[in-house]
PDB file of C-alpha atoms and ligand atoms in Angstrom:
ATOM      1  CA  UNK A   1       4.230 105.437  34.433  1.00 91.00           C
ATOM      2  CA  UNK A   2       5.970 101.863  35.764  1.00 94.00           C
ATOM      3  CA  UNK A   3       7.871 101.547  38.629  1.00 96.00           C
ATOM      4  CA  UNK A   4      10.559 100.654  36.228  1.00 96.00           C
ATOM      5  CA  UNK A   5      10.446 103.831  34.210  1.00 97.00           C
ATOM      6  CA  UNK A   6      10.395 105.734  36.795  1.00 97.00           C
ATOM      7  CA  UNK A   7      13.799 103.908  38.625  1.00 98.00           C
ATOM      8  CA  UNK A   8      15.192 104.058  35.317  1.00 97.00           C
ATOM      9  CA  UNK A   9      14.900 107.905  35.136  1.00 98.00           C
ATOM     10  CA  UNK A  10      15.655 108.445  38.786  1.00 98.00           C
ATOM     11  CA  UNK A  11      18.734 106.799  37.889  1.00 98.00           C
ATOM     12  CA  UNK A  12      19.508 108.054  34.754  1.00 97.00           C
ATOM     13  CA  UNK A  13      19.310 111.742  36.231  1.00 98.00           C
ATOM     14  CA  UNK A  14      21.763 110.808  39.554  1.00 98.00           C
ATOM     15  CA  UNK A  15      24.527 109.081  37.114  1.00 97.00           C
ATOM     16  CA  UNK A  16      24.402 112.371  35.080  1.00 97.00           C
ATOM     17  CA  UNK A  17      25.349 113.909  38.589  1.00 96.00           C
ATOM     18  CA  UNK A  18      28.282 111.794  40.386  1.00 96.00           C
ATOM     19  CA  UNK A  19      30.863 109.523  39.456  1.00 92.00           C
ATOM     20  CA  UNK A  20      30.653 107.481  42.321  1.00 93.00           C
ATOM     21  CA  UNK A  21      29.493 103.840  41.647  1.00 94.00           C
ATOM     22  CA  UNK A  22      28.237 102.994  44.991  1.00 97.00           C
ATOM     23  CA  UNK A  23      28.405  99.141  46.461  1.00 97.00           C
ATOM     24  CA  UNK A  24      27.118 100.194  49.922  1.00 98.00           C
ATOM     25  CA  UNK A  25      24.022 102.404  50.741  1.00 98.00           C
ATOM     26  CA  UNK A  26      23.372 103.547  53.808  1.00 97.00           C
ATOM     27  CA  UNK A  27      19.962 105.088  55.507  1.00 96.00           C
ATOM     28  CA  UNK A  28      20.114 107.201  58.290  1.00 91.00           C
ATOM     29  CA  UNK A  29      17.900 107.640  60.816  1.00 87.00           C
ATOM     30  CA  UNK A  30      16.194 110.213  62.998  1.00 78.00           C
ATOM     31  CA  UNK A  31      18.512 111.901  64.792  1.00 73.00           C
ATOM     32  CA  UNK A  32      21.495 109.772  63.181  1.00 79.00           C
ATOM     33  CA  UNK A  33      22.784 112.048  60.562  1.00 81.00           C
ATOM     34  CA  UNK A  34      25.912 112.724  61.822  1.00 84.00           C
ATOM     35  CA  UNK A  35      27.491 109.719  60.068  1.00 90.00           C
ATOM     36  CA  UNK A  36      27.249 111.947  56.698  1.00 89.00           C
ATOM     37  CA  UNK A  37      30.243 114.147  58.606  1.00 91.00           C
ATOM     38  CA  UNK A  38      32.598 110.849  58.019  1.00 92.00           C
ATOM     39  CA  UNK A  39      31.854 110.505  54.393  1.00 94.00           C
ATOM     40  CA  UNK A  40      34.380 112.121  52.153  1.00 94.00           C
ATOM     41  CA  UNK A  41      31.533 113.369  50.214  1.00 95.00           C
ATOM     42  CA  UNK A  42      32.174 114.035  46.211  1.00 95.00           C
ATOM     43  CA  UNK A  43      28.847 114.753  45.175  1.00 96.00           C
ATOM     44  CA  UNK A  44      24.873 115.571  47.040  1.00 96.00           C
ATOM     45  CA  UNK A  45      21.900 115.839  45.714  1.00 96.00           C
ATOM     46  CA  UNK A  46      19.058 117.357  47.087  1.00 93.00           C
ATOM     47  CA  UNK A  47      15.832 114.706  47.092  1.00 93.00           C
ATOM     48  CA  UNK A  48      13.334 117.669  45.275  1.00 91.00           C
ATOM     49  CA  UNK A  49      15.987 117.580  42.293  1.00 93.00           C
ATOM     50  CA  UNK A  50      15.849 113.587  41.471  1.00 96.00           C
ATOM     51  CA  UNK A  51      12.593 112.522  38.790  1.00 96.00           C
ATOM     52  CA  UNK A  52       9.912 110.486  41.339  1.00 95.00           C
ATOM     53  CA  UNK A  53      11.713 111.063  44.325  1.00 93.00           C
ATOM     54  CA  UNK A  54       9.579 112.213  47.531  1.00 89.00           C
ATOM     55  CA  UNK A  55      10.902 114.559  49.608  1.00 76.00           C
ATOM     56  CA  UNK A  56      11.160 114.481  53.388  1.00 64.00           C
ATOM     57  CA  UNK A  57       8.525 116.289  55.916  1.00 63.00           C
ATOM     58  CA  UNK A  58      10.030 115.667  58.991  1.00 58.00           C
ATOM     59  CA  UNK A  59      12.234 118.694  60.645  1.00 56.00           C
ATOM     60  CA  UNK A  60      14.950 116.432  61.699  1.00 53.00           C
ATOM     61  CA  UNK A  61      15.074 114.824  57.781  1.00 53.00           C
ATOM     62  CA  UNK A  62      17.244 116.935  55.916  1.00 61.00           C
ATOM     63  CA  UNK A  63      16.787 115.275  53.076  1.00 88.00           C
ATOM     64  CA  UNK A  64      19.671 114.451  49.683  1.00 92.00           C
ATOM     65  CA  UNK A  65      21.560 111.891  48.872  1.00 95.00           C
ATOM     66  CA  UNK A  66      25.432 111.800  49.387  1.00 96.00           C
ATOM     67  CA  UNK A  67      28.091 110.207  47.417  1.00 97.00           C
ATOM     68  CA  UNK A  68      31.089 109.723  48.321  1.00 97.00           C
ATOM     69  CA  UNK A  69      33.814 107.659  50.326  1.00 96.00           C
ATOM     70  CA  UNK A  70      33.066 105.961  53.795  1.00 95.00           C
ATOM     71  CA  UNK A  71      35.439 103.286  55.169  1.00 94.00           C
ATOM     72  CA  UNK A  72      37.353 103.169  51.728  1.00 93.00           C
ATOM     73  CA  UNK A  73      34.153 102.463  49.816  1.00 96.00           C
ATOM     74  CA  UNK A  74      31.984 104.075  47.237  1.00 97.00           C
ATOM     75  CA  UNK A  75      28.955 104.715  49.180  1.00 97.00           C
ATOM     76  CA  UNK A  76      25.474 106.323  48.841  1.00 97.00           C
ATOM     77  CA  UNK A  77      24.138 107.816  52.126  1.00 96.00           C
ATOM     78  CA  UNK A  78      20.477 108.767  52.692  1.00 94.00           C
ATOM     79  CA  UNK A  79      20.160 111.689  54.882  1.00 89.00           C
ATOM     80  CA  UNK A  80      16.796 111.597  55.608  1.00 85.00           C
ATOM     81  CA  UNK A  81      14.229 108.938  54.799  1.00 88.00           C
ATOM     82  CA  UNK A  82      10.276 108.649  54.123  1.00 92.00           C
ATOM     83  CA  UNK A  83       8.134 107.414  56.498  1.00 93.00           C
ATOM     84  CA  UNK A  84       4.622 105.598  56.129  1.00 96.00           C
ATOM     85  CA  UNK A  85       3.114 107.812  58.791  1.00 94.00           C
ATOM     86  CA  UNK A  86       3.629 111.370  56.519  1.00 91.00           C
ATOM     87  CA  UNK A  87       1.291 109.724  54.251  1.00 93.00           C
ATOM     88  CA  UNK A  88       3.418 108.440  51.329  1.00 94.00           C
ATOM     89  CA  UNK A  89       2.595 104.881  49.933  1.00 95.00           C
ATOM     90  CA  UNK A  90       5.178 102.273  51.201  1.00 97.00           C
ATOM     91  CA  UNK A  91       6.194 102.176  47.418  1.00 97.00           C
ATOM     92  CA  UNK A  92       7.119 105.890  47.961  1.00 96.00           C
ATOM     93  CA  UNK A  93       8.621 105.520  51.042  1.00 96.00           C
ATOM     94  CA  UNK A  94      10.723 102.406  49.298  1.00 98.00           C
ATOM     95  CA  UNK A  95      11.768 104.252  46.172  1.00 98.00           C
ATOM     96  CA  UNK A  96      14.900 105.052  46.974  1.00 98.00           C
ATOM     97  CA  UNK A  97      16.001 101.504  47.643  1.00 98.00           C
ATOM     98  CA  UNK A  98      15.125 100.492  44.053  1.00 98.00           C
ATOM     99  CA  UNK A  99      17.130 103.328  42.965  1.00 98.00           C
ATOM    100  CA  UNK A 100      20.581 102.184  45.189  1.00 98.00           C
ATOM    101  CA  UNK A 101      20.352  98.754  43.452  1.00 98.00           C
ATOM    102  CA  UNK A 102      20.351 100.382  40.105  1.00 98.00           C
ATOM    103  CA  UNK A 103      22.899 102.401  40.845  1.00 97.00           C
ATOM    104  CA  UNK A 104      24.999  98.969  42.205  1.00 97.00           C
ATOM    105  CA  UNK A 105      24.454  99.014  45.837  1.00 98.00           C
ATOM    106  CA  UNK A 106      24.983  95.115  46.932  1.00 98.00           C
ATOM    107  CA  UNK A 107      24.854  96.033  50.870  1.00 98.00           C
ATOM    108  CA  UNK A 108      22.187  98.039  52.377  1.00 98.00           C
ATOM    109  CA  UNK A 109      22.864  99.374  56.030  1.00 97.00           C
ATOM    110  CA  UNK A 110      19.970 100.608  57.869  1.00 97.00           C
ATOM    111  CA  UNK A 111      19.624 102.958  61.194  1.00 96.00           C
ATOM    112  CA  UNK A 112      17.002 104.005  63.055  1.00 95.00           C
ATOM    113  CA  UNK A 113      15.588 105.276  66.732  1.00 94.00           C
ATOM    114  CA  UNK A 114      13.679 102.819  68.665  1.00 97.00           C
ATOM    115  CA  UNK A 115      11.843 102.309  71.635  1.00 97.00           C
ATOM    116  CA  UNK A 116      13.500  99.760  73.669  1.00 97.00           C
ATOM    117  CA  UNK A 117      11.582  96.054  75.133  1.00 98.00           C
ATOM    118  CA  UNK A 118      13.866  94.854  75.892  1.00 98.00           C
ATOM    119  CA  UNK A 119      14.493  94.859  80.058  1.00 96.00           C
ATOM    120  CA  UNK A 120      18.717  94.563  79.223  1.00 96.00           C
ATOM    121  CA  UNK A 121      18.505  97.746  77.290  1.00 97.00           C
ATOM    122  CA  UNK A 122      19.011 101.456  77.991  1.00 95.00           C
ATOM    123  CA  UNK A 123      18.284 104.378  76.440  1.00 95.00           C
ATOM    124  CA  UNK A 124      21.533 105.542  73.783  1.00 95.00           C
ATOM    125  CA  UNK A 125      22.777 101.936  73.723  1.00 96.00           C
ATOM    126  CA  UNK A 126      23.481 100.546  69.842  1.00 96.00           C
ATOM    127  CA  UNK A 127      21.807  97.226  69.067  1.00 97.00           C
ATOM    128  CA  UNK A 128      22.521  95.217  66.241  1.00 98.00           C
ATOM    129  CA  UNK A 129      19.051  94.063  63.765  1.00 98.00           C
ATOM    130  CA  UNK A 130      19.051  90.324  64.043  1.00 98.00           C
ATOM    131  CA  UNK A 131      15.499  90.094  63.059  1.00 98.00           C
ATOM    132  CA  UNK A 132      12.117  92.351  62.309  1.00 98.00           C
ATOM    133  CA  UNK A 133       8.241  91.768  62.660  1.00 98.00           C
ATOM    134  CA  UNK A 134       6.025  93.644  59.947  1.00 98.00           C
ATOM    135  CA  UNK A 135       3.369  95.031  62.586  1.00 98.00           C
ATOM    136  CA  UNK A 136       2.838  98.077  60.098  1.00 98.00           C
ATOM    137  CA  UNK A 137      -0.089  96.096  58.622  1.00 98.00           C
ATOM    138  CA  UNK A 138       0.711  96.840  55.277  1.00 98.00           C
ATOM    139  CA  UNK A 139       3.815  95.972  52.368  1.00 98.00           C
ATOM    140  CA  UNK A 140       5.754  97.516  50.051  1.00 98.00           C
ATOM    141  CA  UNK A 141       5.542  94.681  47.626  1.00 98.00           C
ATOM    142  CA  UNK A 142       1.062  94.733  47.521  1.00 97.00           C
ATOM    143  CA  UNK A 143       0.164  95.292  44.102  1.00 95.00           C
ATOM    144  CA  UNK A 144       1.217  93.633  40.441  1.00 95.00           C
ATOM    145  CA  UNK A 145       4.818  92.108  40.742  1.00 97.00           C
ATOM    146  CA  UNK A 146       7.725  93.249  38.263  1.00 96.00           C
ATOM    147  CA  UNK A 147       9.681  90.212  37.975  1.00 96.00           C
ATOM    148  CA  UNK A 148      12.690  92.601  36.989  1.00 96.00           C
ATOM    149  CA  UNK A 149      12.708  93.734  40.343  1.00 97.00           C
ATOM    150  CA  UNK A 150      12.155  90.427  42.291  1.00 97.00           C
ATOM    151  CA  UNK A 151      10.275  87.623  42.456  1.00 97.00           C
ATOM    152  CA  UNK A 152       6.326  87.457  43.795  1.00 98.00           C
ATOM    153  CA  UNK A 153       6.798  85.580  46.710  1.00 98.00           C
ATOM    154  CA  UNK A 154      10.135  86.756  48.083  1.00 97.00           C
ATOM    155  CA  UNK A 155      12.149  84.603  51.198  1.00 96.00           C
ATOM    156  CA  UNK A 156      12.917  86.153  54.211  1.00 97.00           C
ATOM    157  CA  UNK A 157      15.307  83.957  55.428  1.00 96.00           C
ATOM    158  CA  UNK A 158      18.728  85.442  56.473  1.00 97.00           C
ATOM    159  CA  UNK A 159      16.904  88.606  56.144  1.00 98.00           C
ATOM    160  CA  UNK A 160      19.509  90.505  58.577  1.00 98.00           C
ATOM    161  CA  UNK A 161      22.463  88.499  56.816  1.00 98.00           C
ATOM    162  CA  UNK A 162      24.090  86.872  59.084  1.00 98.00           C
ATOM    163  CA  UNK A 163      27.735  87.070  57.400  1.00 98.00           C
ATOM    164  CA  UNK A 164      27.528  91.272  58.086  1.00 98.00           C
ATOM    165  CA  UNK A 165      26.358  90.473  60.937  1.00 98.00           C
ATOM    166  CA  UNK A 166      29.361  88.314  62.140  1.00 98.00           C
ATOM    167  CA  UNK A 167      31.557  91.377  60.709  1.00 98.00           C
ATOM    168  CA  UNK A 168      29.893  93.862  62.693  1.00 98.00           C
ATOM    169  CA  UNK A 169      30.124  92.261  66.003  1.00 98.00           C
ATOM    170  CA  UNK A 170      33.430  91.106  65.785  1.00 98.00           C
ATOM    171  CA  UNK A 171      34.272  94.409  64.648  1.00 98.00           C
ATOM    172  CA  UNK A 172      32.224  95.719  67.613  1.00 98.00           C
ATOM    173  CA  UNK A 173      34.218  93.919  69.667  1.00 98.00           C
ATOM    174  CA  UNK A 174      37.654  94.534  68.030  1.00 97.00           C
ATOM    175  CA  UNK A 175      36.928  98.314  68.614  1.00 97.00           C
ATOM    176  CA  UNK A 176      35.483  98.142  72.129  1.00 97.00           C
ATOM    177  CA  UNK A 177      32.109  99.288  71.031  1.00 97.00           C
ATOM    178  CA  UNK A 178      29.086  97.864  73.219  1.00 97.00           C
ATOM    179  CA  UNK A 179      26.215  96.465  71.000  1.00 98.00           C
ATOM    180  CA  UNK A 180      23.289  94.350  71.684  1.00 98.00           C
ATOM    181  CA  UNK A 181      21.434  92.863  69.799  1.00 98.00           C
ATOM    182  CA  UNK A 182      17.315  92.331  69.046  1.00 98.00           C
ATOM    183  CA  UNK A 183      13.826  91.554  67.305  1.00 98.00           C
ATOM    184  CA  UNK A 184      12.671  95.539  65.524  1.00 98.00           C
ATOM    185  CA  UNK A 185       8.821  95.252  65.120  1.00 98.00           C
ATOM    186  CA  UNK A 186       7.316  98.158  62.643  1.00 98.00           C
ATOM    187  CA  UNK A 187       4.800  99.825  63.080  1.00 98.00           C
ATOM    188  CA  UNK A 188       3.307 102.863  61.826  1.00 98.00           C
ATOM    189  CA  UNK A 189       3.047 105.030  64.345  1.00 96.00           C
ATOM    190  CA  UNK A 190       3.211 108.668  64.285  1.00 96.00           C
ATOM    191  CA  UNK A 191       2.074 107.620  68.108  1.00 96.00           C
ATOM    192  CA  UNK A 192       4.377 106.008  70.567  1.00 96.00           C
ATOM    193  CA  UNK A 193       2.837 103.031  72.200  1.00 97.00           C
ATOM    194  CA  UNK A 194       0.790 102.555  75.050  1.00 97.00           C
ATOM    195  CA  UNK A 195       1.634 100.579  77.961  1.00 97.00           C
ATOM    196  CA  UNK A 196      -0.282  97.917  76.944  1.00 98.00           C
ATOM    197  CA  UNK A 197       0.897  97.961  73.647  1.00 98.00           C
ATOM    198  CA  UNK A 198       4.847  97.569  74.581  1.00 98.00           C
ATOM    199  CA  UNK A 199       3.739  94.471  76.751  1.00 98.00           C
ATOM    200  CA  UNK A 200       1.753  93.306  73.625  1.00 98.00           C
ATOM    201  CA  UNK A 201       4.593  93.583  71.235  1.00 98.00           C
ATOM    202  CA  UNK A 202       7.229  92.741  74.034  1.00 98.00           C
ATOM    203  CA  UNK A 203       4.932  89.520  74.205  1.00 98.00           C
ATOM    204  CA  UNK A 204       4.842  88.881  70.255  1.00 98.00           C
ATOM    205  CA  UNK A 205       8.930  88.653  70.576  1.00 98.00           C
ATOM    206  CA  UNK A 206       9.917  92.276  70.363  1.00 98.00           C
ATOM    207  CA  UNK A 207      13.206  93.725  71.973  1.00 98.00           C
ATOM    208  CA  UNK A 208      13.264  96.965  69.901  1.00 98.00           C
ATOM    209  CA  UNK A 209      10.116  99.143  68.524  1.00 98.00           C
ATOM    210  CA  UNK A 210       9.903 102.371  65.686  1.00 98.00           C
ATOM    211  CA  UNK A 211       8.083 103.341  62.946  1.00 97.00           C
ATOM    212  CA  UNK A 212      10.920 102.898  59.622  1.00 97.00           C
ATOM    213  CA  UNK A 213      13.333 100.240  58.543  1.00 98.00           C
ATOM    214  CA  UNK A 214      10.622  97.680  57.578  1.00 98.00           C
ATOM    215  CA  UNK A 215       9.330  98.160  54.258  1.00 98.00           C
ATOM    216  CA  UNK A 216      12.689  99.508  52.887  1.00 98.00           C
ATOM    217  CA  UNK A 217      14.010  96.102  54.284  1.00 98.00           C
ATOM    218  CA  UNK A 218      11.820  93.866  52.751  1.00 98.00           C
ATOM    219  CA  UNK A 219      12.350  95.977  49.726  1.00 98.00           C
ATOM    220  CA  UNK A 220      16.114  95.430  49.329  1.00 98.00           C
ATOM    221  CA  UNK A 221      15.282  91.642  49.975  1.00 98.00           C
ATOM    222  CA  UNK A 222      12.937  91.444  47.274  1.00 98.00           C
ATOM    223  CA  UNK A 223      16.052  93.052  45.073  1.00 98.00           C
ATOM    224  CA  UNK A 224      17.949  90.514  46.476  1.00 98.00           C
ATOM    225  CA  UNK A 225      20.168  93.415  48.273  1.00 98.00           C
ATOM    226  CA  UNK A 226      21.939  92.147  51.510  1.00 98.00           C
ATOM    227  CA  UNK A 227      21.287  94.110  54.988  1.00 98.00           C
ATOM    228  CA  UNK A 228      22.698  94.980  58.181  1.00 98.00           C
ATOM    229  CA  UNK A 229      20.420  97.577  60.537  1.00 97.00           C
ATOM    230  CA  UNK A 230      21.196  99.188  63.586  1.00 97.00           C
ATOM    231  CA  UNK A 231      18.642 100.877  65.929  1.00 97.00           C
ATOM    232  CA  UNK A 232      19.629 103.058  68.891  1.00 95.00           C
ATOM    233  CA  UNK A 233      18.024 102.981  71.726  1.00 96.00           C
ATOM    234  CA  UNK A 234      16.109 106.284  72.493  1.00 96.00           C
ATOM    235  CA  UNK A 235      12.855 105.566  74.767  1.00 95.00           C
ATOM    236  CA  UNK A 236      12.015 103.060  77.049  1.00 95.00           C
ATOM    237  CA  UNK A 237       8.890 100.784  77.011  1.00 94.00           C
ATOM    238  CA  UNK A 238       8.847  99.031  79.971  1.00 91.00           C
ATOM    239  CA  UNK A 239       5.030  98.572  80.488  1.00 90.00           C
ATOM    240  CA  UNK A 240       5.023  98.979  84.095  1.00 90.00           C
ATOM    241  CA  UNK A 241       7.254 101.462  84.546  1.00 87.00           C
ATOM    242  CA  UNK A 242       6.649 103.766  81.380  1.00 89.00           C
ATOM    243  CA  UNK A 243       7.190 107.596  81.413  1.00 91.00           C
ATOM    244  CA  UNK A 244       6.342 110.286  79.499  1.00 89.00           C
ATOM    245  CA  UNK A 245       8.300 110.722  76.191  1.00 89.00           C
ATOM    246  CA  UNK A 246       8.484 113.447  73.911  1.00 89.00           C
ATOM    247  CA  UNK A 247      10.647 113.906  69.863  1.00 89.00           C
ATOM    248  CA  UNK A 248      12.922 116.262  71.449  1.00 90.00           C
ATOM    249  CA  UNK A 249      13.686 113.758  74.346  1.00 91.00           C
ATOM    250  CA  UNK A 250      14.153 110.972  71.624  1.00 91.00           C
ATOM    251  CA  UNK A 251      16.615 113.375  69.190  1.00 90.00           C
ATOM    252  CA  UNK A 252      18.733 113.935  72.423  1.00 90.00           C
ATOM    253  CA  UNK A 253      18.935 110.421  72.966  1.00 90.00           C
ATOM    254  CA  UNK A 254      19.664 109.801  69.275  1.00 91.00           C
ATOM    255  CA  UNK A 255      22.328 112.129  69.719  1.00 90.00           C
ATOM    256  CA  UNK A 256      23.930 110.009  72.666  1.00 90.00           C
ATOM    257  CA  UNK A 257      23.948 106.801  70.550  1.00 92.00           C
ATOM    258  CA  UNK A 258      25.075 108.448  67.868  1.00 91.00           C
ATOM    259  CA  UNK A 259      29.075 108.691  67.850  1.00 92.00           C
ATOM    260  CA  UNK A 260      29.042 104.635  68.442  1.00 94.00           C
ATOM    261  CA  UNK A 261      26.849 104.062  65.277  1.00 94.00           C
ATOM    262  CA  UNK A 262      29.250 106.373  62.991  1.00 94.00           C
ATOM    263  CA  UNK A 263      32.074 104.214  64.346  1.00 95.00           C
ATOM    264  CA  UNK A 264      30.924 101.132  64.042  1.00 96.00           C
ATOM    265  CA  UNK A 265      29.566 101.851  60.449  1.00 96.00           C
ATOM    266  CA  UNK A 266      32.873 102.965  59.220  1.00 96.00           C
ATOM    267  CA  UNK A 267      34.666 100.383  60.810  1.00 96.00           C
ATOM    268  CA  UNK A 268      32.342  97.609  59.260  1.00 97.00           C
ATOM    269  CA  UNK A 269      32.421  98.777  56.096  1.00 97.00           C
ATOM    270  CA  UNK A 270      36.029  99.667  55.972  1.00 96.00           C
ATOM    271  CA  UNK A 271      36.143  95.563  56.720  1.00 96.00           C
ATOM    272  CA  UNK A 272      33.889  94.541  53.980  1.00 96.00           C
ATOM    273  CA  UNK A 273      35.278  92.705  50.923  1.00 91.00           C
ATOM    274  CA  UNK A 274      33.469  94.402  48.371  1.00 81.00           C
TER     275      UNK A 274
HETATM  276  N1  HPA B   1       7.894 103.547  69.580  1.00 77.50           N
HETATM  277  C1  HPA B   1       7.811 103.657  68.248  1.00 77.50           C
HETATM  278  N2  HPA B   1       8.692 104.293  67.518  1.00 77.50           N
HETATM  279  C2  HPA B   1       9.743 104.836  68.141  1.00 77.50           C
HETATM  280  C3  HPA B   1       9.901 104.741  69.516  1.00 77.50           C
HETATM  281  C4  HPA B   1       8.918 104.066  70.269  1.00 77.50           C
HETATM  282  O1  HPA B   1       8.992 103.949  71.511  1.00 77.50           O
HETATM  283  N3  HPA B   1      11.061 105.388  69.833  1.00 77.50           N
HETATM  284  C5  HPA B   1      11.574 105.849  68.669  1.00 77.50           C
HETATM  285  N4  HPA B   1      10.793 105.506  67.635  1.00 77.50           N
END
């Protein structure tokens, strides 16, 4: 079956479902669900229900969709999101993006936890996406093109758009919340780096490192869906000072970046003229 077909009856099953029209969509990250608690939700939807859908094997995924109002807007939330390294394709791990624009998302906001390059950073502190490096080695788009969906040989330019970007500092800064800003560089993990290889992508340009955000990125940009992404901070990799990390040390950390992420998401979007 085509990639179309099977969008088309993803997203003929989830209109059945809600009557929320979502313009905004919205993928959480490990750790990062708690935004879902601010959504005045109307309608959920488990991932194993929806045709073609995969469904999440990581223990802090939970896993459905959420419709409902964040900020004043109709909004779909991922809670829970596929990841390269549990062995789905990238057009797996991607699906759900082609379903949002189908369903009339226009803005895509993406979150994630990162290991911080960046010397200025520390561990729970937000950072604004301004920019990503595809280190995963592989792409979403690989394979025959459906120039329904986008066009072969999509631009990348503006790829964090700068526009939501503007709105989310100066909404940062309107509501006192700190944010930096970086360079995310994918990669696949399930491994955190070694020293060497935080230097090497620190080197390359890199402030922020995980193992998400990238293929559903270039994804929405092939779509022609606009994006803002987030990362909190949640390790450090400081090459010559590293220490031993562990998931539950990077979910607590999550969990301290957290409450400035929901904030800042609501606030943003409760600015946004859509
Ligand atoms: N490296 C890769 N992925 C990550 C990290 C990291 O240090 N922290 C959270 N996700």
């Amino acid at each position: 079956m085509s990639l179309r077909s099977k969008i088309d009856e993803a997203v003929e099953y989830i209109k059945k479902q809600t009557k929320t029209r979502p313009a905004v969509g919205v993928i959480l990250g490990t750790g990062l669900g708690a935004l879902v608690d601010e959504i005045k939700t109307e309608t959920e939807i488990p991932y194993d229900k929806i045709p073609h859908f995969p469904v999440s094997t990581v223990e802090s995924h939970t896993g459905k969709l959420l419709f409902g109002k964040l900020g004043g807007k109709d909004v779909v939330a991922m809670q829970g999101r596929f990841h390269y390294y549990e062995g789905y394709d990238l057009t797996q791990v991607t699906f759900p993006v082609r379903v949002m624009k189908e369903l009339g998302v226009e803005i895509l906001i993406v979150s994630n936890a990162a290991g911080g390059m960046n010397p200025q950073f520390t561990v729970g502190e937000l950072v604004m996406i301004t920019d990503h490096v595809n280190f995963q080695g592989v792409n979403p788009l690989i394979g025959p093109n459906d120039e329904s969906l986008g066009t072969r040989f999509p631009d990348m330019y503006d790829c964090y758009n700068k526009e939501l970007r503007n709105l989310a500092e100066e909404t940062a800064l309107r509501e006192k919340i700190p944010l930096q800003k970086g360079v995310y560089v994918g990669v696949t993990g399930p491994n955190l780096e070694t020293a060497a290889e935080y230097r090497f992508l620190r080197i390359i340009g890199g402030d922020l490192v995980g193992m998400s955000t990238v293929p559903e990125v270039i994804v929405a940009r092939h779509q022609g869906t606009r994006v803002l992404g987030f990362s909190i901070v949640t390790d450090i990799g400081f090459p010559d000072s590293l220490e031993p990390c562990t998931h539950q040390k990077i979910i607590a950390a999550a969990a301290k970046g957290e409450p400035k992420l929901t904030a800042l998401v609501k606030k943003t979007i409760e600015r946004m003229t859509i």
